[in-house]
Amino acid sequence: TADPDLKDPMLMLAFCMFHGAWFSAQWGELMLGSLDQRGITEGEFASMLVLSLPGLLGPDARLHRLPRWIPLCGGQKVLEPVTIAVVVLCAGVSLSFALRIACKVEAGEIFSATCPLLHLLLHTLAALHLAGGALLQSNPLLTFTVVGMNAALLMTKMRFMATFRVPWPLLHLEMFP
């Protein structure tokens, strides 16, 4: 990756927000009836940009600085504004789906309709808690693997729920140790 140490909590947040955008699109399909791919492709291109930085700039891509003539982020290390952009754009995608769903559902259904978002928020908060702890500092790859596998579980379940049009469960027994 662009940061071979994987010890920056902001990188963990970007990792979670990227998964969140994909998850939210599937959630939108479940609740709104059709798959809206706006934002997903952009998030994937942002992810590809981050992953390709070492190939474009060399193995120490995170140490390179952007040219000073670039507005707002000129002179900063290249990974900082890219990571912030991934967080903001992917969070915006998730928020837009949440707002569209909230506008569509009946008042009595708002809790059950937003439960997937609550599960995603719990996943992100747990990931950030891991990112701020000793586990990330001592085993960053393990931390990212655990968070990634949990995100894959949530995204796969949401894809199945959206495909088969079944409601999102309130309790996920397989997520307990």
C-alpha positions as MATLAB code, in Angstrom:
seq = 'TADPDLKDPMLMLAFCMFHGAWFSAQWGELMLGSLDQRGITEGEFASMLVLSLPGLLGPDARLHRLPRWIPLCGGQKVLEPVTIAVVVLCAGVSLSFALRIACKVEAGEIFSATCPLLHLLLHTLAALHLAGGALLQSNPLLTFTVVGMNAALLMTKMRFMATFRVPWPLLHLEMFP';
ca = [
       0.000    0.000    0.000;
       0.981    3.640    0.043;
       1.767    3.290    3.743;
       3.689    0.045    4.293;
       3.679    0.528    8.081;
      -0.171    0.610    8.230;
       0.047    2.403   11.583;
      -1.967    5.539   10.783;
      -5.482    5.467   12.309;
      -6.643    7.807    9.514;
      -5.786    5.056    7.019;
      -8.020    2.705    9.017;
     -10.848    5.249    8.819;
     -10.413    5.512    5.041;
     -10.432    1.693    4.847;
     -13.741    1.591    6.768;
     -15.325    4.437    4.810;
     -14.527    2.722    1.514;
     -16.261   -0.437    2.735;
     -19.085    1.724    4.047;
     -19.778    3.237    0.629;
     -20.086   -0.201   -0.948;
     -22.209   -1.490    1.936;
     -24.485    1.560    1.722;
     -25.128    1.037   -1.982;
     -26.299   -2.517   -1.273;
     -28.373   -1.240    1.664;
     -29.907    1.313   -0.682;
     -30.843   -1.473   -3.079;
     -32.493   -3.416   -0.257;
     -34.507   -0.427    0.969;
     -35.115    1.536   -2.256;
     -35.548   -1.360   -4.671;
     -32.758   -0.633   -7.168;
     -28.968   -0.547   -7.114;
     -27.653    2.997   -7.388;
     -23.974    2.763   -8.223;
     -23.189    6.472   -7.954;
     -20.224    6.929   -5.675;
     -19.134    3.295   -5.750;
     -17.077    3.644   -8.908;
     -15.558    6.875   -7.617;
     -14.659    5.176   -4.330;
     -13.049    2.306   -6.210;
     -10.995    4.745   -8.293;
      -9.882    6.536   -5.111;
      -8.870    3.188   -3.634;
      -6.985    2.292   -6.816;
      -5.167    5.630   -6.636;
      -4.045    4.965   -3.061;
      -2.930    1.433   -3.923;
      -1.058    2.584   -7.039;
       0.915    5.368   -5.306;
       3.964    3.146   -4.611;
       4.043    2.170   -8.283;
       3.735    5.769   -9.405;
       5.974    7.443   -6.823;
       8.179    4.634   -5.525;
       8.128    2.534   -2.354;
       8.271    5.616   -0.103;
       5.192    7.214   -1.678;
       3.900    8.466    1.657;
       6.974   10.687    2.031;
       6.468   12.504   -1.291;
       4.940   15.952   -1.159;
       2.391   17.442   -3.517;
       3.499   20.438   -5.616;
       2.967   23.759   -3.813;
       0.816   25.175   -6.643;
      -2.057   22.754   -5.840;
      -4.754   24.695   -3.958;
      -5.533   23.721   -0.340;
      -3.138   20.784   -0.151;
       0.031   21.962   -1.901;
       3.177   21.017    0.003;
       1.466   18.300    2.061;
       2.547   14.696    2.018;
       0.667   13.009   -0.815;
      -1.106   10.422    1.328;
      -2.724   12.951    3.685;
      -5.090   14.729    1.246;
      -5.794   11.502   -0.633;
      -6.794    9.749    2.596;
      -8.972   12.690    3.641;
     -10.625   12.718    0.206;
     -11.430    8.996    0.465;
     -12.931    9.512    3.937;
     -15.028   12.529    2.923;
     -16.253   11.181   -0.421;
     -17.087    7.694    0.828;
     -18.777    9.073    3.955;
     -20.784   11.360    1.663;
     -21.948    8.366   -0.360;
     -23.088    6.579    2.808;
     -24.817    9.699    4.094;
     -26.646   10.236    0.806;
     -28.032    6.690    0.932;
     -29.034    7.150    4.576;
     -30.926   10.343    3.735;
     -32.701    8.799    0.730;
     -33.724    5.796    2.813;
     -34.887    7.979    5.712;
     -37.056    9.999    3.314;
     -38.653    6.873    1.843;
     -39.529    4.737    4.862;
     -42.569    5.145    7.074;
     -42.120    6.707   10.500;
     -42.684    3.371   12.299;
     -40.050    1.606   10.160;
     -37.187    4.040   10.696;
     -35.410    1.917   13.328;
     -35.498   -1.338   11.365;
     -34.592    0.508    8.156;
     -31.526    2.115    9.729;
     -30.249   -0.959   11.601;
     -27.770   -1.780    8.815;
     -26.277    1.686    9.240;
     -25.986    1.107   12.985;
     -24.123   -2.163   12.360;
     -21.796   -0.371    9.955;
     -21.168    2.373   12.522;
     -20.397   -0.224   15.211;
     -17.966   -1.912   12.801;
     -16.249    1.420   12.123;
     -16.082    2.373   15.803;
     -14.598   -1.017   16.711;
     -12.055   -0.664   13.890;
     -11.061    2.811   15.088;
     -10.767    1.499   18.635;
      -8.394   -1.202   17.358;
      -6.531    1.420   15.304;
      -5.976    3.547   18.393;
      -4.700    0.681   20.508;
      -1.587   -1.359   20.925;
      -2.720   -4.053   18.473;
      -2.331   -1.728   15.489;
       1.119   -0.660   16.606;
       2.349   -4.203   17.235;
       0.464   -6.087   14.467;
      -0.862   -3.622   11.885;
      -1.409   -6.212    9.147;
      -3.370   -8.441   11.532;
      -5.506   -5.467   12.582;
      -6.318   -4.527    8.984;
      -7.024   -8.189    8.174;
      -9.467   -8.570   11.078;
     -11.260   -5.334   10.167;
     -11.298   -6.276    6.477;
     -12.722   -9.736    7.148;
     -15.441   -8.288    9.373;
     -16.280   -5.753    6.648;
     -16.358   -8.553    4.055;
     -18.820  -10.453    6.257;
     -21.095   -7.417    6.577;
     -20.887   -6.570    2.865;
     -21.576  -10.160    1.774;
     -24.563  -10.429    4.102;
     -25.939   -7.132    2.800;
     -25.460   -8.270   -0.798;
     -27.443  -11.453   -0.066;
     -30.134   -9.487    1.777;
     -30.500   -7.079   -1.145;
     -30.521   -9.852   -3.761;
     -33.124  -11.986   -2.023;
     -35.075   -9.030   -0.579;
     -35.033  -10.290    3.002;
     -34.920   -7.944    6.005;
     -31.659   -7.176    7.773;
     -31.461   -9.097   11.090;
     -31.242   -7.047   14.261;
     -28.894   -9.557   15.915;
     -25.978  -11.229   14.135;
     -25.042  -14.336   16.126;
     -22.018  -15.151   13.964;
     -20.387  -11.889   15.043;
     -20.103  -12.992   18.678;
     -16.884  -14.700   19.781;
];
